[in-house]
PDB file of C-alpha atoms in Angstrom:
ATOM      1  CA  UNK L   1      99.236 106.128 101.202  1.00  0.00           C
ATOM      2  CA  UNK L   2      99.113 108.628 103.725  1.00  0.00           C
ATOM      3  CA  UNK L   3     100.378 112.170 104.125  1.00  0.00           C
ATOM      4  CA  UNK L   4      99.774 115.068 106.908  1.00  0.00           C
ATOM      5  CA  UNK L   5     101.942 118.635 107.080  1.00  0.00           C
ATOM      6  CA  UNK L   6     101.536 121.604 109.269  1.00  0.00           C
ATOM      7  CA  UNK L   7     103.186 124.528 110.132  1.00  0.00           C
ATOM      8  CA  UNK L   8     105.948 125.477 112.623  1.00  0.00           C
ATOM      9  CA  UNK L   9     103.464 128.095 114.239  1.00  0.00           C
ATOM     10  CA  UNK L  10     105.457 131.193 114.270  1.00  0.00           C
ATOM     11  CA  UNK L  11     108.485 130.298 112.718  1.00  0.00           C
ATOM     12  CA  UNK L  12     107.787 130.079 108.733  1.00  0.00           C
ATOM     13  CA  UNK L  13     108.052 126.933 107.178  1.00  0.00           C
ATOM     14  CA  UNK L  14     106.460 123.699 107.765  1.00  0.00           C
ATOM     15  CA  UNK L  15     106.376 119.801 108.549  1.00  0.00           C
ATOM     16  CA  UNK L  16     105.101 117.095 106.591  1.00  0.00           C
ATOM     17  CA  UNK L  17     105.311 113.354 106.869  1.00  0.00           C
ATOM     18  CA  UNK L  18     104.261 110.263 104.942  1.00  0.00           C
ATOM     19  CA  UNK L  19     102.912 106.397 104.844  1.00  0.00           C
ATOM     20  CA  UNK L  20     102.945 104.159 101.524  1.00  0.00           C
ATOM     21  CA  UNK L  21     102.215 100.662 101.396  1.00  0.00           C
ATOM     22  CA  UNK L  22     102.040  98.724  98.245  1.00  0.00           C
ATOM     23  CA  UNK L  23     101.843  94.842  98.792  1.00  0.00           C
ATOM     24  CA  UNK L  24     100.593  91.704  96.506  1.00  0.00           C
ATOM     25  CA  UNK L  25     100.490  88.463  98.825  1.00  0.00           C
ATOM     26  CA  UNK L  26      99.441  84.784  98.458  1.00  0.00           C
ATOM     27  CA  UNK L  27     101.408  84.257  94.255  1.00  0.00           C
ATOM     28  CA  UNK L  28     102.600  81.237  93.641  1.00  0.00           C
ATOM     29  CA  UNK L  29     106.075  80.196  93.623  1.00  0.00           C
ATOM     30  CA  UNK L  30     108.285  77.898  90.775  1.00  0.00           C
ATOM     31  CA  UNK L  31     112.251  76.744  91.364  1.00  0.00           C
ATOM     32  CA  UNK L  32     114.500  77.090  88.245  1.00  0.00           C
ATOM     33  CA  UNK L  33     112.509  73.778  86.848  1.00  0.00           C
ATOM     34  CA  UNK L  34     109.788  75.187  86.907  1.00  0.00           C
ATOM     35  CA  UNK L  35     108.525  73.574  89.316  1.00  0.00           C
ATOM     36  CA  UNK L  36     105.650  74.642  92.112  1.00  0.00           C
ATOM     37  CA  UNK L  37     107.985  76.389  95.040  1.00  0.00           C
ATOM     38  CA  UNK L  38     104.602  77.171  97.303  1.00  0.00           C
ATOM     39  CA  UNK L  39     103.174  80.587  97.535  1.00  0.00           C
ATOM     40  CA  UNK L  40     105.192  84.027  98.043  1.00  0.00           C
ATOM     41  CA  UNK L  41     104.040  87.064  99.592  1.00  0.00           C
ATOM     42  CA  UNK L  42     105.728  90.674  98.411  1.00  0.00           C
ATOM     43  CA  UNK L  43     106.080  94.202 100.032  1.00  0.00           C
ATOM     44  CA  UNK L  44     106.842  97.137  99.669  1.00  0.00           C
ATOM     45  CA  UNK L  45     106.287  99.952 103.128  1.00  0.00           C
ATOM     46  CA  UNK L  46     107.790 103.427 102.366  1.00  0.00           C
ATOM     47  CA  UNK L  47     107.973 107.204 105.515  1.00  0.00           C
ATOM     48  CA  UNK L  48     108.818 109.911 104.592  1.00  0.00           C
ATOM     49  CA  UNK L  49     109.728 112.613 106.686  1.00  0.00           C
ATOM     50  CA  UNK L  50     110.613 116.744 105.604  1.00  0.00           C
ATOM     51  CA  UNK L  51     110.757 120.082 106.962  1.00  0.00           C
ATOM     52  CA  UNK L  52     111.287 123.908 105.143  1.00  0.00           C
ATOM     53  CA  UNK L  53     111.773 126.960 106.447  1.00  0.00           C
ATOM     54  CA  UNK L  54     111.392 130.213 104.972  1.00  0.00           C
ATOM     55  CA  UNK L  55     112.369 133.323 104.918  1.00  0.00           C
ATOM     56  CA  UNK L  56     116.456 131.292 105.582  1.00  0.00           C
ATOM     57  CA  UNK L  57     118.661 134.875 105.410  1.00  0.00           C
ATOM     58  CA  UNK L  58     116.332 136.280 102.054  1.00  0.00           C
ATOM     59  CA  UNK L  59     113.075 137.381 102.404  1.00  0.00           C
ATOM     60  CA  UNK L  60     112.521 134.846  98.839  1.00  0.00           C
ATOM     61  CA  UNK L  61     114.456 132.464  99.833  1.00  0.00           C
ATOM     62  CA  UNK L  62     113.329 128.881 101.368  1.00  0.00           C
ATOM     63  CA  UNK L  63     115.160 125.956 101.859  1.00  0.00           C
ATOM     64  CA  UNK L  64     114.243 121.788 102.693  1.00  0.00           C
ATOM     65  CA  UNK L  65     115.525 119.201 103.321  1.00  0.00           C
ATOM     66  CA  UNK L  66     114.074 115.451 104.299  1.00  0.00           C
ATOM     67  CA  UNK L  67     114.403 112.078 104.425  1.00  0.00           C
ATOM     68  CA  UNK L  68     112.596 108.618 102.403  1.00  0.00           C
ATOM     69  CA  UNK L  69     113.354 104.616 103.981  1.00  0.00           C
ATOM     70  CA  UNK L  70     111.810 102.068 101.624  1.00  0.00           C
ATOM     71  CA  UNK L  71     112.194  98.632 102.936  1.00  0.00           C
ATOM     72  CA  UNK L  72     110.846  95.138 100.244  1.00  0.00           C
ATOM     73  CA  UNK L  73     110.590  92.220 101.134  1.00  0.00           C
ATOM     74  CA  UNK L  74     109.970  88.856  98.648  1.00  0.00           C
ATOM     75  CA  UNK L  75     109.424  85.238 100.255  1.00  0.00           C
ATOM     76  CA  UNK L  76     112.050  85.285 102.738  1.00  0.00           C
ATOM     77  CA  UNK L  77     114.760  88.068 101.961  1.00  0.00           C
ATOM     78  CA  UNK L  78     114.250  91.908 102.728  1.00  0.00           C
ATOM     79  CA  UNK L  79     116.089  94.973 102.587  1.00  0.00           C
ATOM     80  CA  UNK L  80     116.097  98.264 102.965  1.00  0.00           C
ATOM     81  CA  UNK L  81     117.023 102.023 101.224  1.00  0.00           C
ATOM     82  CA  UNK L  82     117.240 105.302 102.323  1.00  0.00           C
ATOM     83  CA  UNK L  83     117.806 108.802 100.691  1.00  0.00           C
ATOM     84  CA  UNK L  84     118.632 112.152 101.127  1.00  0.00           C
ATOM     85  CA  UNK L  85     117.003 114.364  99.981  1.00  0.00           C
ATOM     86  CA  UNK L  86     117.293 119.003  99.604  1.00  0.00           C
ATOM     87  CA  UNK L  87     115.836 121.114  97.842  1.00  0.00           C
ATOM     88  CA  UNK L  88     116.056 124.934  97.901  1.00  0.00           C
ATOM     89  CA  UNK L  89     112.600 127.385  96.422  1.00  0.00           C
ATOM     90  CA  UNK L  90     113.691 131.294  95.940  1.00  0.00           C
ATOM     91  CA  UNK L  91     109.894 133.908  94.507  1.00  0.00           C
ATOM     92  CA  UNK L  92     107.672 134.710  94.608  1.00  0.00           C
ATOM     93  CA  UNK L  93     109.785 137.806  91.417  1.00  0.00           C
ATOM     94  CA  UNK L  94     108.322 140.280  89.457  1.00  0.00           C
ATOM     95  CA  UNK L  95     105.351 140.977  90.778  1.00  0.00           C
ATOM     96  CA  UNK L  96     104.555 137.563  93.440  1.00  0.00           C
ATOM     97  CA  UNK L  97     104.080 135.852  89.736  1.00  0.00           C
ATOM     98  CA  UNK L  98     107.637 134.139  88.719  1.00  0.00           C
ATOM     99  CA  UNK L  99     108.992 132.025  91.818  1.00  0.00           C
ATOM    100  CA  UNK L 100     112.313 128.864  90.294  1.00  0.00           C
ATOM    101  CA  UNK L 101     113.019 126.368  92.629  1.00  0.00           C
ATOM    102  CA  UNK L 102     116.183 123.113  93.046  1.00  0.00           C
ATOM    103  CA  UNK L 103     115.656 119.522  94.164  1.00  0.00           C
ATOM    104  CA  UNK L 104     118.449 116.556  94.269  1.00  0.00           C
ATOM    105  CA  UNK L 105     116.641 113.681  95.281  1.00  0.00           C
ATOM    106  CA  UNK L 106     118.613 111.057  97.326  1.00  0.00           C
ATOM    107  CA  UNK L 107     121.201 112.831  97.101  1.00  0.00           C
ATOM    108  CA  UNK L 108     122.847 111.301  99.343  1.00  0.00           C
ATOM    109  CA  UNK L 109     121.372 106.716  99.510  1.00  0.00           C
ATOM    110  CA  UNK L 110     122.656 104.320 102.012  1.00  0.00           C
ATOM    111  CA  UNK L 111     121.300 100.655 101.423  1.00  0.00           C
ATOM    112  CA  UNK L 112     120.454  97.811 103.826  1.00  0.00           C
ATOM    113  CA  UNK L 113     120.192  93.800 103.672  1.00  0.00           C
ATOM    114  CA  UNK L 114     120.048  91.391 100.972  1.00  0.00           C
ATOM    115  CA  UNK L 115     121.012  93.726  97.803  1.00  0.00           C
ATOM    116  CA  UNK L 116     123.275  95.953  95.898  1.00  0.00           C
ATOM    117  CA  UNK L 117     120.602  98.092  95.476  1.00  0.00           C
ATOM    118  CA  UNK L 118     120.626 101.900  96.498  1.00  0.00           C
ATOM    119  CA  UNK L 119     118.307 105.123  95.776  1.00  0.00           C
ATOM    120  CA  UNK L 120     118.507 106.427  92.854  1.00  0.00           C
ATOM    121  CA  UNK L 121     119.678 110.582  92.607  1.00  0.00           C
ATOM    122  CA  UNK L 122     118.007 112.873  90.843  1.00  0.00           C
ATOM    123  CA  UNK L 123     118.804 116.635  90.040  1.00  0.00           C
ATOM    124  CA  UNK L 124     115.878 119.109  89.383  1.00  0.00           C
ATOM    125  CA  UNK L 125     115.282 122.440  88.253  1.00  0.00           C
ATOM    126  CA  UNK L 126     112.177 124.085  87.950  1.00  0.00           C
ATOM    127  CA  UNK L 127     110.037 126.550  87.212  1.00  0.00           C
ATOM    128  CA  UNK L 128     106.953 128.400  87.997  1.00  0.00           C
ATOM    129  CA  UNK L 129     105.000 131.271  86.844  1.00  0.00           C
ATOM    130  CA  UNK L 130     101.803 132.567  87.463  1.00  0.00           C
ATOM    131  CA  UNK L 131      99.814 133.944  83.945  1.00  0.00           C
ATOM    132  CA  UNK L 132      96.696 135.721  84.952  1.00  0.00           C
ATOM    133  CA  UNK L 133      94.780 135.232  88.078  1.00  0.00           C
ATOM    134  CA  UNK L 134      94.113 131.296  88.796  1.00  0.00           C
ATOM    135  CA  UNK L 135      96.013 130.133  85.725  1.00  0.00           C
ATOM    136  CA  UNK L 136      99.244 128.760  86.818  1.00  0.00           C
ATOM    137  CA  UNK L 137     102.291 127.350  84.599  1.00  0.00           C
ATOM    138  CA  UNK L 138     104.584 124.731  86.042  1.00  0.00           C
ATOM    139  CA  UNK L 139     108.141 123.515  84.167  1.00  0.00           C
ATOM    140  CA  UNK L 140     110.554 121.383  84.857  1.00  0.00           C
ATOM    141  CA  UNK L 141     113.992 119.410  83.776  1.00  0.00           C
ATOM    142  CA  UNK L 142     115.887 116.712  84.786  1.00  0.00           C
ATOM    143  CA  UNK L 143     119.116 115.590  85.193  1.00  0.00           C
ATOM    144  CA  UNK L 144     117.681 112.378  82.966  1.00  0.00           C
ATOM    145  CA  UNK L 145     116.911 115.234  80.668  1.00  0.00           C
ATOM    146  CA  UNK L 146     113.204 114.635  81.486  1.00  0.00           C
ATOM    147  CA  UNK L 147     110.631 117.231  80.600  1.00  0.00           C
ATOM    148  CA  UNK L 148     107.664 118.421  82.533  1.00  0.00           C
ATOM    149  CA  UNK L 149     104.890 120.523  81.871  1.00  0.00           C
ATOM    150  CA  UNK L 150     102.335 121.329  83.635  1.00  0.00           C
ATOM    151  CA  UNK L 151      99.235 124.101  84.506  1.00  0.00           C
ATOM    152  CA  UNK L 152      96.080 124.604  86.974  1.00  0.00           C
ATOM    153  CA  UNK L 153      93.522 126.514  86.708  1.00  0.00           C
ATOM    154  CA  UNK L 154      91.195 127.459  89.250  1.00  0.00           C
ATOM    155  CA  UNK L 155      88.079 128.925  90.115  1.00  0.00           C
ATOM    156  CA  UNK L 156      85.858 128.815  93.072  1.00  0.00           C
ATOM    157  CA  UNK L 157      85.977 125.344  95.098  1.00  0.00           C
ATOM    158  CA  UNK L 158      87.069 123.872  91.361  1.00  0.00           C
ATOM    159  CA  UNK L 159      90.416 123.359  89.911  1.00  0.00           C
ATOM    160  CA  UNK L 160      91.871 121.839  86.495  1.00  0.00           C
ATOM    161  CA  UNK L 161      94.644 120.435  85.934  1.00  0.00           C
ATOM    162  CA  UNK L 162      96.974 119.320  82.517  1.00  0.00           C
ATOM    163  CA  UNK L 163     100.480 118.309  82.187  1.00  0.00           C
ATOM    164  CA  UNK L 164     102.978 116.558  79.886  1.00  0.00           C
ATOM    165  CA  UNK L 165     105.479 113.428  80.691  1.00  0.00           C
ATOM    166  CA  UNK L 166     107.783 111.595  78.981  1.00  0.00           C
ATOM    167  CA  UNK L 167     105.023 108.480  80.021  1.00  0.00           C
ATOM    168  CA  UNK L 168     102.757 110.901  77.781  1.00  0.00           C
ATOM    169  CA  UNK L 169      99.501 113.612  78.491  1.00  0.00           C
ATOM    170  CA  UNK L 170      98.253 113.890  82.145  1.00  0.00           C
ATOM    171  CA  UNK L 171      94.871 115.314  82.699  1.00  0.00           C
ATOM    172  CA  UNK L 172      93.438 116.384  86.793  1.00  0.00           C
ATOM    173  CA  UNK L 173      90.789 118.657  88.509  1.00  0.00           C
ATOM    174  CA  UNK L 174      90.036 118.778  91.842  1.00  0.00           C
ATOM    175  CA  UNK L 175      87.058 119.896  94.112  1.00  0.00           C
ATOM    176  CA  UNK L 176      87.489 121.847  97.262  1.00  0.00           C
ATOM    177  CA  UNK L 177      84.050 121.031 100.178  1.00  0.00           C
ATOM    178  CA  UNK L 178      83.558 123.112 102.362  1.00  0.00           C
ATOM    179  CA  UNK L 179      87.007 124.600 103.032  1.00  0.00           C
ATOM    180  CA  UNK L 180      88.081 121.485 104.632  1.00  0.00           C
ATOM    181  CA  UNK L 181      88.045 118.419 102.403  1.00  0.00           C
ATOM    182  CA  UNK L 182      89.476 118.003  98.546  1.00  0.00           C
ATOM    183  CA  UNK L 183      88.554 115.666  96.323  1.00  0.00           C
ATOM    184  CA  UNK L 184      91.516 115.405  93.654  1.00  0.00           C
ATOM    185  CA  UNK L 185      91.266 112.886  90.771  1.00  0.00           C
ATOM    186  CA  UNK L 186      93.636 112.196  87.692  1.00  0.00           C
ATOM    187  CA  UNK L 187      94.118 110.913  84.749  1.00  0.00           C
ATOM    188  CA  UNK L 188      97.982 109.448  83.613  1.00  0.00           C
ATOM    189  CA  UNK L 189      99.482 106.675  81.252  1.00  0.00           C
ATOM    190  CA  UNK L 190     102.152 104.859  82.964  1.00  0.00           C
ATOM    191  CA  UNK L 191     104.862 102.658  81.613  1.00  0.00           C
ATOM    192  CA  UNK L 192     103.338  99.393  82.907  1.00  0.00           C
ATOM    193  CA  UNK L 193      99.894  99.658  83.152  1.00  0.00           C
ATOM    194  CA  UNK L 194      99.059 101.881  80.790  1.00  0.00           C
ATOM    195  CA  UNK L 195      95.821 104.865  81.408  1.00  0.00           C
ATOM    196  CA  UNK L 196      94.725 104.751  84.978  1.00  0.00           C
ATOM    197  CA  UNK L 197      93.492 106.548  87.477  1.00  0.00           C
ATOM    198  CA  UNK L 198      94.089 108.373  90.354  1.00  0.00           C
ATOM    199  CA  UNK L 199      92.505 109.678  93.898  1.00  0.00           C
ATOM    200  CA  UNK L 200      93.159 110.836  96.778  1.00  0.00           C
ATOM    201  CA  UNK L 201      90.870 112.645  99.182  1.00  0.00           C
ATOM    202  CA  UNK L 202      92.800 115.369 102.263  1.00  0.00           C
ATOM    203  CA  UNK L 203      91.135 116.794 104.764  1.00  0.00           C
ATOM    204  CA  UNK L 204      93.098 120.523 106.680  1.00  0.00           C
ATOM    205  CA  UNK L 205      92.502 120.555 110.047  1.00  0.00           C
ATOM    206  CA  UNK L 206      91.200 123.641 111.513  1.00  0.00           C
ATOM    207  CA  UNK L 207      90.200 125.522 108.046  1.00  0.00           C
ATOM    208  CA  UNK L 208      86.901 126.534 109.603  1.00  0.00           C
ATOM    209  CA  UNK L 209      87.973 128.421 112.228  1.00  0.00           C
ATOM    210  CA  UNK L 210      90.045 131.899 112.714  1.00  0.00           C
ATOM    211  CA  UNK L 211      93.044 131.524 111.113  1.00  0.00           C
ATOM    212  CA  UNK L 212      96.135 132.333 114.099  1.00  0.00           C
ATOM    213  CA  UNK L 213      98.898 132.994 110.919  1.00  0.00           C
ATOM    214  CA  UNK L 214      96.743 136.660 110.799  1.00  0.00           C
ATOM    215  CA  UNK L 215      97.957 137.460 114.189  1.00  0.00           C
ATOM    216  CA  UNK L 216     101.652 136.280 113.938  1.00  0.00           C
ATOM    217  CA  UNK L 217     100.805 137.823 110.660  1.00  0.00           C
ATOM    218  CA  UNK L 218     100.556 140.876 112.958  1.00  0.00           C
ATOM    219  CA  UNK L 219     103.952 140.601 114.580  1.00  0.00           C
ATOM    220  CA  UNK L 220     106.527 140.302 112.369  1.00  0.00           C
ATOM    221  CA  UNK L 221     104.486 143.756 110.909  1.00  0.00           C
ATOM    222  CA  UNK L 222     104.686 145.314 114.179  1.00  0.00           C
ATOM    223  CA  UNK L 223     108.364 144.529 114.202  1.00  0.00           C
ATOM    224  CA  UNK L 224     109.000 145.726 110.514  1.00  0.00           C
ATOM    225  CA  UNK L 225     107.723 149.002 111.243  1.00  0.00           C
ATOM    226  CA  UNK L 226     109.766 148.960 114.743  1.00  0.00           C
ATOM    227  CA  UNK L 227     112.563 147.852 112.821  1.00  0.00           C
ATOM    228  CA  UNK L 228     111.755 150.719 110.104  1.00  0.00           C
ATOM    229  CA  UNK L 229     111.566 153.941 112.309  1.00  0.00           C
ATOM    230  CA  UNK L 230     115.558 152.001 114.342  1.00  0.00           C
ATOM    231  CA  UNK L 231     116.729 152.537 110.763  1.00  0.00           C
ATOM    232  CA  UNK L 232     117.329 149.336 110.420  1.00  0.00           C
ATOM    233  CA  UNK L 233     116.095 148.452 106.885  1.00  0.00           C
ATOM    234  CA  UNK L 234     117.665 144.408 106.521  1.00  0.00           C
ATOM    235  CA  UNK L 235     115.321 143.556 109.302  1.00  0.00           C
ATOM    236  CA  UNK L 236     112.641 145.407 108.611  1.00  0.00           C
ATOM    237  CA  UNK L 237     112.157 144.145 104.822  1.00  0.00           C
ATOM    238  CA  UNK L 238     112.650 140.425 106.432  1.00  0.00           C
ATOM    239  CA  UNK L 239     110.200 141.008 108.422  1.00  0.00           C
ATOM    240  CA  UNK L 240     107.625 142.795 106.028  1.00  0.00           C
ATOM    241  CA  UNK L 241     108.328 140.310 104.154  1.00  0.00           C
ATOM    242  CA  UNK L 242     107.877 137.170 106.107  1.00  0.00           C
ATOM    243  CA  UNK L 243     104.154 139.161 106.713  1.00  0.00           C
ATOM    244  CA  UNK L 244     102.732 138.936 103.430  1.00  0.00           C
ATOM    245  CA  UNK L 245     104.416 135.158 103.322  1.00  0.00           C
ATOM    246  CA  UNK L 246     101.814 134.138 105.930  1.00  0.00           C
TER     247      UNK L 246
END
């Protein structure tokens, strides 16, 4: 798995992409009467591209969309599945503590090749609340009536996490090194593999350099003050909130 994301610069928002590869090679094949039929391989290759914008119409409103493409191959057969996702977030509200989100996965689903399968549509409604200082709680429920709950507590360069999903409990943590490298580890209960571990390594480009976003925020703030003087309160509120968001 490999992912990358960055902001748009002067526009509040950003874009990202991801690549995923899963495969099994040189497995022994058997025919309908259980006779050897030679070796075969199976592979799944996924690619995703998405973007999000903040302050769309209202300072607290964020909108996003993305597309996922999955290629599957089994022996001499292959197919392609594609899904288009949409999401909306509103917040933070109540002293920057509460946010709401709604996501629709595979709202548009297409397939091509040796299959009649399509990526299933799923709708999720979630919320996040900053309880106290570095302690955060999150929860979401899906159209399949599955409830997931999670929490994170960060102190210094360390973060501790715990969560609950229909598969069971999950625990994990994270470590930030020199403001650029992040190492995350989790133990989850998988329906097929049982208790399994996940680890990821991240890198933030330019984390140790002076932040350009501060100058962009200053520009939004200056525009907001000028609009206040002109009594254009709607635009002033939008630009000041954008400055706070950056």
